[in-house]
PDB file of C-alpha atoms in Angstrom:
ATOM      1  CA  MET A   7     101.643  94.165  98.390  1.00 89.00           C
ATOM      2  CA  PHE A   8     104.664  91.776  98.032  1.00 88.00           C
ATOM      3  CA  ILE A   9     106.944  89.864 100.281  1.00 90.00           C
ATOM      4  CA  HIS A  10     110.755  90.151  99.949  1.00 89.00           C
ATOM      5  CA  ASN A  11     113.144  88.385 102.294  1.00 94.00           C
ATOM      6  CA  GLY A  12     110.418  87.557 104.555  1.00 95.00           C
ATOM      7  CA  ASN A  13     109.153  91.247 104.840  1.00 96.00           C
ATOM      8  CA  LEU A  14     105.842  92.599 103.613  1.00 96.00           C
ATOM      9  CA  TYR A  15     105.950  95.731 101.347  1.00 95.00           C
ATOM     10  CA  ARG A  16     103.261  98.009  99.904  1.00 94.00           C
ATOM     11  CA  PRO A  17     104.052 100.226  96.955  1.00 92.00           C
ATOM     12  CA  SER A  18     102.128 103.451  96.834  1.00 91.00           C
ATOM     13  CA  GLN A  19     101.930 106.557  94.708  1.00 89.00           C
ATOM     14  CA  ASN A  20     103.696 109.737  95.445  1.00 89.00           C
ATOM     15  CA  SER A  21     101.618 112.524  93.962  1.00 85.00           C
ATOM     16  CA  ALA A  22     103.362 115.381  95.782  1.00 82.00           C
ATOM     17  CA  GLN A  23     104.269 117.236  92.592  1.00 83.00           C
ATOM     18  CA  ILE A  24     101.777 115.824  90.014  1.00 81.00           C
ATOM     19  CA  TYR A  25      99.381 112.845  89.972  1.00 81.00           C
ATOM     20  CA  GLY A  26     101.520 109.735  89.746  1.00 81.00           C
ATOM     21  CA  TYR A  27     104.880 111.555  90.131  1.00 88.00           C
ATOM     22  CA  GLY A  28     106.623 108.606  91.756  1.00 91.00           C
ATOM     23  CA  VAL A  29     106.283 105.369  93.690  1.00 91.00           C
ATOM     24  CA  LYS A  30     106.982 104.925  97.405  1.00 93.00           C
ATOM     25  CA  ILE A  31     108.011 101.504  98.704  1.00 93.00           C
ATOM     26  CA  ASN A  32     106.472 101.096 102.194  1.00 96.00           C
ATOM     27  CA  HIS A  33     107.600  98.412 104.689  1.00 98.00           C
ATOM     28  CA  VAL A  34     104.539  97.002 106.455  1.00 97.00           C
ATOM     29  CA  LEU A  35     105.474  96.902 110.185  1.00 98.00           C
ATOM     30  CA  GLU A  36     101.996  95.871 111.534  1.00 97.00           C
ATOM     31  CA  LEU A  37      99.029  94.397 109.890  1.00 96.00           C
ATOM     32  CA  SER A  38      95.906  92.973 111.704  1.00 96.00           C
ATOM     33  CA  GLU A  39      92.153  93.424 111.645  1.00 96.00           C
ATOM     34  CA  SER A  40      92.436  96.557 113.871  1.00 97.00           C
ATOM     35  CA  GLU A  41      96.000  97.921 113.302  1.00 97.00           C
ATOM     36  CA  TYR A  42      98.074  98.917 110.353  1.00 97.00           C
ATOM     37  CA  LYS A  43     101.555 100.527 110.415  1.00 98.00           C
ATOM     38  CA  GLU A  44     104.027 101.180 107.674  1.00 97.00           C
ATOM     39  CA  GLU A  45     107.137 103.242 106.973  1.00 97.00           C
ATOM     40  CA  CYS A  46     108.463 104.477 103.578  1.00 96.00           C
ATOM     41  CA  ILE A  47     111.894 102.904 103.024  1.00 96.00           C
ATOM     42  CA  ASN A  48     112.536 103.925  99.403  1.00 93.00           C
ATOM     43  CA  THR A  49     111.102 105.981  96.498  1.00 91.00           C
ATOM     44  CA  ILE A  50     111.247 105.692  92.723  1.00 89.00           C
ATOM     45  CA  GLU A  51     111.232 109.210  91.117  1.00 89.00           C
ATOM     46  CA  PRO A  52     111.546 110.176  87.476  1.00 87.00           C
ATOM     47  CA  LEU A  53     115.043 111.680  87.957  1.00 86.00           C
ATOM     48  CA  TRP A  54     117.033 109.438  85.533  1.00 83.00           C
ATOM     49  CA  ASP A  55     115.797 111.093  82.347  1.00 82.00           C
ATOM     50  CA  GLU A  56     114.730 114.779  81.916  1.00 83.00           C
ATOM     51  CA  ASN A  57     111.988 113.675  79.499  1.00 83.00           C
ATOM     52  CA  ILE A  58     110.315 111.472  82.123  1.00 85.00           C
ATOM     53  CA  ILE A  59     107.963 113.498  84.292  1.00 86.00           C
ATOM     54  CA  ALA A  60     106.201 110.758  86.290  1.00 89.00           C
ATOM     55  CA  VAL A  61     106.586 107.127  87.243  1.00 86.00           C
ATOM     56  CA  HIS A  62     103.050 105.815  87.960  1.00 80.00           C
ATOM     57  CA  SER A  63     103.220 102.299  89.187  1.00 81.00           C
ATOM     58  CA  LEU A  64     105.496  99.348  89.744  1.00 81.00           C
ATOM     59  CA  ASN A  65     104.609  95.691  89.151  1.00 82.00           C
ATOM     60  CA  PHE A  66     106.658  92.497  88.953  1.00 81.00           C
ATOM     61  CA  THR A  67     106.405  88.701  88.715  1.00 82.00           C
ATOM     62  CA  HIS A  68     109.313  86.277  88.973  1.00 79.00           C
ATOM     63  CA  ASP A  69     112.118  87.891  86.834  1.00 83.00           C
ATOM     64  CA  ILE A  70     110.072  90.636  85.117  1.00 84.00           C
ATOM     65  CA  THR A  71     109.791  94.102  86.449  1.00 82.00           C
ATOM     66  CA  MET A  72     107.355  96.629  84.869  1.00 81.00           C
ATOM     67  CA  SER A  73     106.444 100.342  85.459  1.00 81.00           C
ATOM     68  CA  ASP A  74     104.565 102.926  83.609  1.00 82.00           C
ATOM     69  CA  GLY A  75     104.503 106.727  83.558  1.00 82.00           C
ATOM     70  CA  LEU A  76     104.557 109.913  81.624  1.00 83.00           C
ATOM     71  CA  MET A  77     107.082 111.034  79.155  1.00 81.00           C
ATOM     72  CA  ARG A  78     107.582 114.421  77.474  1.00 77.00           C
ATOM     73  CA  LYS A  79     108.219 114.084  73.762  1.00 74.00           C
ATOM     74  CA  LYS A  80     108.899 116.968  71.441  1.00 69.00           C
ATOM     75  CA  ARG A  81     106.716 116.993  68.240  1.00 66.00           C
ATOM     76  CA  PHE A  82     107.581 119.176  65.232  1.00 62.00           C
ATOM     77  CA  PHE A  83     109.419 122.213  66.374  1.00 59.00           C
ATOM     78  CA  ASN A  84     108.996 123.047  70.031  1.00 58.00           C
ATOM     79  CA  ASP A  85     105.552 121.678  70.505  1.00 55.00           C
ATOM     80  CA  VAL A  86     105.646 119.376  73.576  1.00 55.00           C
ATOM     81  CA  ASN A  87     103.495 116.234  73.741  1.00 57.00           C
ATOM     82  CA  VAL A  88     103.059 114.234  76.943  1.00 57.00           C
ATOM     83  CA  LYS A  89     102.777 110.405  76.384  1.00 57.00           C
ATOM     84  CA  ARG A  90     102.350 107.461  78.633  1.00 58.00           C
ATOM     85  CA  PHE A  91     105.224 104.880  78.533  1.00 56.00           C
ATOM     86  CA  THR A  92     105.752 101.418  79.823  1.00 58.00           C
ATOM     87  CA  SER A  93     109.141 100.160  80.922  1.00 56.00           C
ATOM     88  CA  LEU A  94     109.818  96.374  81.021  1.00 52.00           C
ATOM     89  CA  LYS A  95     112.899  94.727  82.459  1.00 53.00           C
ATOM     90  CA  VAL A  96     113.522  91.059  82.092  1.00 43.00           C
TER      91      VAL A  96
END
């Protein structure tokens, strides 16, 4: 969980297509010992590159944002190899 502009958010996995396909950003609306309520306000999906097939997590600290996922890479002729990747933005 993280706080941004005074609001509490919880990232969660979106495994609708495959495990770790994307990340949901959920706004926590209510949090107490007996109640919890959240709503999904945004998603991060692997749509910016056809070789990325999943975005597994999202982490950050100060001015560094990091995510990891799965990337399809061709090996030799048409053999496809799936590899994990890590993305770092400073």
